[in-house]
Coordinates of C-alpha atoms and ligand atoms in Angstrom, one line a residue:
M1 CA 108.9 213.1 -28.7
S2 CA 110.8 215.9 -30.5
E3 CA 109.5 216.8 -33.9
I4 CA 111.0 215.1 -36.9
Q5 CA 112.8 217.7 -39.0
F6 CA 114.8 217.6 -42.2
D7 CA 116.8 220.8 -41.8
G8 CA 120.1 220.5 -43.6
K9 CA 118.9 217.5 -45.6
T10 CA 118.3 217.2 -49.3
A11 CA 115.6 214.9 -50.7
V12 CA 115.0 213.7 -54.2
V13 CA 111.4 212.6 -54.9
T14 CA 110.8 211.0 -58.3
G15 CA 107.4 211.4 -59.8
A16 CA 106.6 214.2 -57.4
G17 CA 104.5 216.2 -59.8
G18 CA 101.2 214.7 -58.5
G19 CA 99.7 212.0 -56.4
L20 CA 101.8 210.4 -53.7
G21 CA 105.1 211.9 -54.7
K22 CA 103.6 215.4 -54.4
A23 CA 102.4 214.6 -50.9
Y24 CA 105.9 213.4 -49.9
A25 CA 107.6 216.4 -51.4
L26 CA 105.3 218.9 -49.6
L27 CA 105.6 217.1 -46.2
L28 CA 109.4 216.9 -46.4
A29 CA 109.7 220.5 -47.6
S30 CA 107.4 221.7 -44.8
R31 CA 109.8 220.2 -42.3
G32 CA 112.9 221.8 -43.7
A33 CA 114.1 219.5 -46.4
K34 CA 115.5 221.0 -49.7
V35 CA 113.6 219.0 -52.3
V36 CA 114.3 218.0 -55.9
V37 CA 110.9 217.6 -57.4
N38 CA 111.4 215.2 -60.3
D39 CA 108.6 214.5 -62.8
L40 CA 108.6 213.7 -66.4
G41 CA 105.0 214.6 -66.8
G42 CA 102.8 212.8 -69.3
T43 CA 99.9 210.4 -69.0
F44 CA 99.2 207.7 -66.4
D45 CA 100.3 205.2 -68.9
G46 CA 103.6 206.9 -69.7
K47 CA 102.9 208.8 -72.8
G48 CA 104.2 212.3 -73.5
V49 CA 106.1 214.7 -71.3
D50 CA 105.1 217.9 -69.4
S51 CA 107.2 220.1 -67.2
T52 CA 104.1 221.8 -65.6
P53 CA 103.4 219.3 -62.8
A54 CA 106.9 219.4 -61.2
Q55 CA 107.1 223.1 -61.6
K56 CA 103.7 223.6 -59.9
V57 CA 104.8 221.6 -56.9
V58 CA 108.0 223.6 -56.6
D59 CA 106.0 226.8 -56.8
Q60 CA 103.7 225.6 -54.1
I61 CA 106.7 224.7 -51.8
K62 CA 108.3 228.1 -52.4
T63 CA 105.1 230.0 -51.7
T64 CA 105.0 228.4 -48.2
G65 CA 108.7 229.3 -47.6
G66 CA 110.3 226.0 -48.5
E67 CA 113.2 225.2 -50.8
A68 CA 112.8 223.1 -53.9
V69 CA 114.0 222.8 -57.5
A70 CA 112.2 221.0 -60.4
N71 CA 113.7 218.3 -62.6
Y72 CA 112.0 216.8 -65.6
E73 CA 114.2 213.8 -66.4
N74 CA 113.1 210.3 -67.2
V75 CA 113.9 207.9 -64.3
S76 CA 114.0 205.0 -66.7
E77 CA 117.1 206.3 -68.5
W78 CA 120.5 206.0 -66.8
A79 CA 121.6 209.4 -68.1
G80 CA 118.3 210.9 -66.8
A81 CA 118.6 209.3 -63.4
Q82 CA 122.2 210.7 -63.1
K83 CA 120.9 214.2 -63.9
I84 CA 118.1 213.9 -61.3
I85 CA 120.7 213.2 -58.6
Q86 CA 123.1 215.8 -60.0
T87 CA 120.4 218.4 -59.7
A88 CA 120.5 217.8 -55.9
I89 CA 124.3 218.0 -55.9
D90 CA 124.4 221.2 -58.1
N91 CA 121.7 223.0 -56.1
Y92 CA 122.2 221.8 -52.6
G93 CA 125.6 220.0 -52.5
Q94 CA 124.3 216.7 -51.3
V95 CA 121.6 214.0 -51.5
D96 CA 120.5 212.5 -48.2
I97 CA 117.1 211.1 -49.1
L98 CA 115.9 209.3 -52.2
I99 CA 112.2 208.5 -52.6
N100 CA 111.8 206.2 -55.7
N101 CA 108.1 206.9 -56.5
A102 CA 107.7 207.6 -60.2
G103 CA 105.4 205.1 -61.9
I104 CA 102.9 204.3 -64.6
L105 CA 100.4 201.6 -65.4
R106 CA 99.8 199.5 -68.6
D107 CA 97.4 196.8 -67.4
K108 CA 96.4 193.9 -69.6
S109 CA 95.8 190.2 -69.0
L110 CA 98.9 188.1 -69.7
L111 CA 97.9 186.9 -73.2
K112 CA 96.8 190.4 -74.3
M113 CA 99.9 192.1 -72.8
E114 CA 102.0 193.6 -75.5
I115 CA 105.7 193.0 -75.1
A116 CA 106.3 196.8 -75.4
D117 CA 103.9 197.4 -72.5
Y118 CA 105.6 194.8 -70.3
L119 CA 109.0 196.3 -71.0
K120 CA 107.9 199.9 -70.5
V121 CA 106.5 199.2 -67.0
I122 CA 109.7 197.3 -66.0
E123 CA 111.8 200.2 -67.4
V124 CA 110.0 202.9 -65.4
H125 CA 109.5 201.1 -62.1
L126 CA 112.3 198.6 -61.8
N127 CA 115.0 200.1 -64.0
G128 CA 114.1 203.6 -62.8
T129 CA 114.5 202.6 -59.2
F130 CA 117.8 200.9 -59.9
F131 CA 119.2 203.8 -61.8
C132 CA 118.2 206.5 -59.3
T133 CA 119.4 204.4 -56.4
K134 CA 122.8 203.6 -58.1
A135 CA 123.3 207.3 -58.8
A136 CA 122.3 208.4 -55.3
F137 CA 124.2 205.6 -53.5
A138 CA 127.6 206.9 -54.7
H139 CA 127.0 210.2 -52.9
M140 CA 125.4 208.7 -49.8
R141 CA 128.3 206.3 -49.4
G142 CA 130.7 209.2 -49.5
Q143 CA 128.9 211.0 -46.7
N144 CA 128.1 207.8 -44.7
Y145 CA 124.4 208.6 -44.6
G146 CA 121.4 207.9 -46.7
R147 CA 117.7 207.0 -46.6
I148 CA 116.1 205.3 -49.6
V149 CA 112.4 204.6 -49.7
S150 CA 111.2 202.8 -52.8
T151 CA 107.7 201.9 -53.9
A152 CA 106.3 198.5 -54.3
S153 CA 102.6 197.6 -54.6
A154 CA 100.1 195.1 -53.2
A155 CA 99.8 194.0 -56.9
G156 CA 103.4 192.6 -56.6
V157 CA 103.4 191.5 -53.0
Y158 CA 100.0 189.7 -53.2
G159 CA 99.2 189.6 -56.9
N160 CA 96.5 191.3 -59.0
F161 CA 94.7 190.3 -62.2
G162 CA 96.0 192.1 -65.3
Q163 CA 99.2 193.4 -63.8
T164 CA 101.9 190.9 -64.6
N165 CA 104.2 193.6 -65.8
Y166 CA 103.5 195.9 -62.8
G167 CA 103.5 193.1 -60.3
A168 CA 106.9 191.8 -61.6
A169 CA 108.4 195.2 -61.5
K170 CA 107.1 196.0 -58.0
M171 CA 108.3 192.8 -56.5
G172 CA 111.6 193.2 -58.3
I173 CA 111.9 196.5 -56.4
V174 CA 111.5 194.6 -53.1
G175 CA 114.4 192.3 -54.1
L176 CA 116.5 195.2 -55.2
M177 CA 115.9 197.0 -51.9
N178 CA 116.7 193.9 -49.9
C179 CA 120.1 193.8 -51.5
V180 CA 120.7 197.6 -51.3
C181 CA 120.0 197.3 -47.6
Q182 CA 122.9 194.8 -47.3
E183 CA 125.3 197.0 -49.3
G184 CA 124.3 200.2 -47.6
A185 CA 124.4 198.9 -44.0
R186 CA 128.1 199.7 -43.3
Y187 CA 127.7 203.2 -44.8
G188 CA 124.6 204.3 -42.8
I189 CA 122.4 203.9 -45.8
L190 CA 119.0 202.4 -45.0
A191 CA 116.7 201.1 -47.8
N192 CA 113.0 200.3 -47.2
T193 CA 110.0 199.7 -49.4
I194 CA 106.5 201.2 -49.1
V195 CA 103.3 199.5 -50.3
P196 CA 101.0 202.5 -50.5
T197 CA 97.2 202.7 -51.0
A198 CA 95.9 206.1 -52.1
G199 CA 93.4 207.8 -54.4
T200 CA 95.4 209.2 -57.3
R201 CA 95.1 209.2 -61.1
L202 CA 96.6 205.7 -61.1
T203 CA 94.0 204.2 -58.8
A204 CA 91.2 206.3 -60.4
T205 CA 91.4 203.8 -63.2
V206 CA 90.2 201.0 -60.9
M207 CA 88.5 202.6 -57.9
P208 CA 85.2 204.6 -57.6
P209 CA 85.5 208.4 -57.2
D210 CA 84.1 208.4 -53.6
V211 CA 86.8 205.9 -52.5
I212 CA 89.5 207.9 -54.3
D213 CA 88.5 211.1 -52.4
K214 CA 88.6 209.2 -49.0
I215 CA 92.1 207.6 -49.2
K216 CA 94.3 210.6 -49.6
P217 CA 98.0 210.5 -50.5
E218 CA 98.6 212.6 -47.4
Y219 CA 97.8 209.6 -45.2
V220 CA 100.8 207.7 -46.7
A221 CA 103.2 210.6 -46.5
P222 CA 103.9 210.4 -42.7
M223 CA 105.1 206.8 -43.0
V224 CA 107.4 207.8 -45.9
A225 CA 108.7 210.8 -44.0
Y226 CA 109.5 208.7 -41.0
L227 CA 111.4 206.1 -43.1
S228 CA 113.3 209.1 -44.6
S229 CA 114.3 210.5 -41.3
E230 CA 117.3 210.2 -39.1
L231 CA 115.1 208.7 -36.4
C232 CA 114.4 205.7 -38.6
Q233 CA 116.9 202.9 -38.0
V234 CA 115.2 199.9 -39.8
S235 CA 116.4 198.7 -43.2
G236 CA 115.3 196.1 -45.7
K237 CA 111.7 196.2 -44.5
I238 CA 108.3 196.5 -46.3
F239 CA 105.7 198.8 -44.9
S240 CA 102.0 199.1 -46.0
A241 CA 100.4 202.5 -45.6
G242 CA 97.0 203.9 -46.7
G243 CA 93.7 205.3 -45.4
G244 CA 95.1 205.6 -41.9
Y245 CA 96.5 202.0 -41.8
Y246 CA 100.2 201.4 -41.2
S247 CA 101.7 198.0 -41.0
R248 CA 104.7 195.9 -41.9
A249 CA 104.6 193.1 -44.4
A250 CA 107.3 190.4 -44.3
I251 CA 108.5 187.3 -46.1
I252 CA 108.3 184.5 -43.6
E253 CA 109.8 181.0 -43.9
G254 CA 108.1 178.2 -42.0
P255 CA 110.0 175.8 -39.8
G256 CA 109.7 173.2 -42.5
V257 CA 110.9 169.7 -42.5
F258 CA 114.4 168.3 -42.5
F259 CA 115.1 165.0 -44.2
D260 CA 118.5 163.3 -43.9
P261 CA 120.2 164.4 -47.2
E262 CA 122.3 161.3 -47.2
A263 CA 119.2 159.2 -47.5
K264 CA 117.2 159.0 -50.7
I265 CA 114.7 161.9 -50.7
T266 CA 111.7 161.1 -53.0
P267 CA 108.8 163.2 -54.4
E268 CA 106.5 161.0 -52.3
M269 CA 108.2 162.1 -49.1
I270 CA 107.5 165.7 -50.1
A271 CA 103.9 164.8 -50.8
E272 CA 103.5 163.1 -47.4
Q273 CA 105.0 166.0 -45.5
F274 CA 103.5 168.7 -47.7
E275 CA 101.2 170.1 -45.0
Q276 CA 104.1 170.6 -42.6
I277 CA 106.4 171.9 -45.5
S278 CA 103.7 174.5 -46.4
S279 CA 103.0 175.7 -42.8
V280 CA 104.4 179.0 -41.8
E281 CA 103.3 178.6 -38.3
G282 CA 106.2 179.2 -36.0
G283 CA 108.1 180.6 -39.0
R284 CA 110.7 183.3 -39.1
E285 CA 112.2 186.1 -41.2
F286 CA 115.8 186.0 -42.4
G287 CA 117.9 189.2 -42.5
S288 CA 119.8 188.1 -45.5
A289 CA 120.3 185.2 -48.0
M290 CA 123.5 184.3 -46.1
E291 CA 121.5 183.9 -42.8
Q292 CA 119.0 181.6 -44.6
T293 CA 121.8 179.5 -46.1
G294 CA 123.5 179.4 -42.6
H295 CA 120.2 178.1 -41.1
I296 CA 120.1 175.2 -43.6
L297 CA 123.7 174.3 -43.1
S298 CA 123.3 174.4 -39.3
K299 CA 120.4 171.9 -39.5
M300 CA 122.4 169.7 -41.9
S301 CA 125.3 169.3 -39.4
V302 CA 122.9 168.4 -36.6
Ligands
LIG401 P1 100.6 209.3 -60.1 O1 100.4 208.9 -61.5 O2 99.8 210.3 -59.5 O3 102.1 209.7 -59.9 C1 103.2 209.1 -60.6 C2 104.1 210.2 -61.1 O4 105.2 209.6 -61.7 C3 103.3 211.0 -62.2 O5 103.3 212.4 -61.8 C4 104.2 210.8 -63.4 O6 104.3 211.9 -64.3 C5 105.5 210.4 -62.9 N1 106.3 209.6 -63.8 C6 105.9 208.6 -64.5 N2 106.9 208.1 -65.3 C7 108.0 208.8 -65.0 C8 109.3 208.7 -65.4 N3 109.7 207.8 -66.3 N4 110.2 209.6 -64.9 C9 109.8 210.5 -64.0 N5 108.5 210.6 -63.6 C10 107.6 209.8 -64.0 O7 100.4 207.9 -59.3 P2 100.6 207.6 -57.8 O8 99.5 206.7 -57.4 O9 100.9 208.7 -57.0 O10 101.8 206.6 -57.8 C11 103.1 206.8 -57.2 C12 103.8 205.5 -57.0 O11 103.0 204.7 -56.1 C13 103.9 204.6 -58.2 O12 105.1 204.0 -58.2 C14 102.8 203.6 -58.1 O13 103.0 202.5 -58.9 C15 102.8 203.4 -56.6 N6 101.6 202.8 -56.1 C16 100.5 203.6 -55.9 C17 99.3 203.0 -55.3 C18 98.1 203.9 -55.1 O14 97.2 203.3 -54.4 N7 98.1 205.1 -55.6 C19 99.3 201.6 -55.0 C20 100.5 200.9 -55.1 C21 101.6 201.5 -55.7

């Protein structure tokens, strides 16, 4: 197989001052991409700002002969997101790849969760992903090409204690990307979602140091680079990556049960058939909401 290269392509990586985003930026730059290294800086829980992390990554890329420019805007502000994308346009004339990666944590159990902490996490992850995607999409549509990789989490896909804000934001991103996938299809814009696992300052809050050292962000980066490449042709999919493990996660709908809608359907009928209704054995994925509705309608007319 020929090597995957990004010559002539411009990538925006948000939150690329450290952790996973830094690994993505370094890999893409090492393979020829011009990279906008965005990072607001600040603490893992979203306090303060610091231009040092983004600048350091840019310096590292330039030292090894790559091309990069730093940006310190906040993804969770619409004006900031527009400036992030404009940095790519001003410096390199285009934006081909957007990696929505910036993120923070403010974990608390539901009853202890401050409303401000709920909203802040939604703003950075979900609004930030929406804003950057919207700003980049305009340019990608104009050039009939784009690759968008956004970041969910097992906490959203599968749930985790103390992360209602984060889980909601991360699963919101899956829904957002499922719809961006539909809107981008006719313009060559592909949108996928990554569920990473890596030792970073975020996971250092919940994982022991020896585990943190073992599961390096560099193990996630090849998957993200593939999804960012011309070679990639899938869209609207969720991929897990971490510690050398790469897999696809999916939302499956079981074959279910069809009752005659003209007859009276009672809660007792649901109870009686609940095992079959709950089973996903022999289930399937739907490519869009319209496909799922079409499936229901086709069964009704039988
Ligand atoms: P990290 O803390 O090392 O990196 C996140 C970066 O985003 C930081 O450099 C931070 O300054 C930046 N950032 C935060 N808010 C920002 C804002 N408003 N605007 C611009 N930049 C901002 O953490 P890590 O682990 O590398 O996280 C990257 C992404 O992966 C996050 O979205 C996180 O939720 C997600 N994730 C990470 C997992 C892991 O195992 N490390 C697991 C699941 C998801």
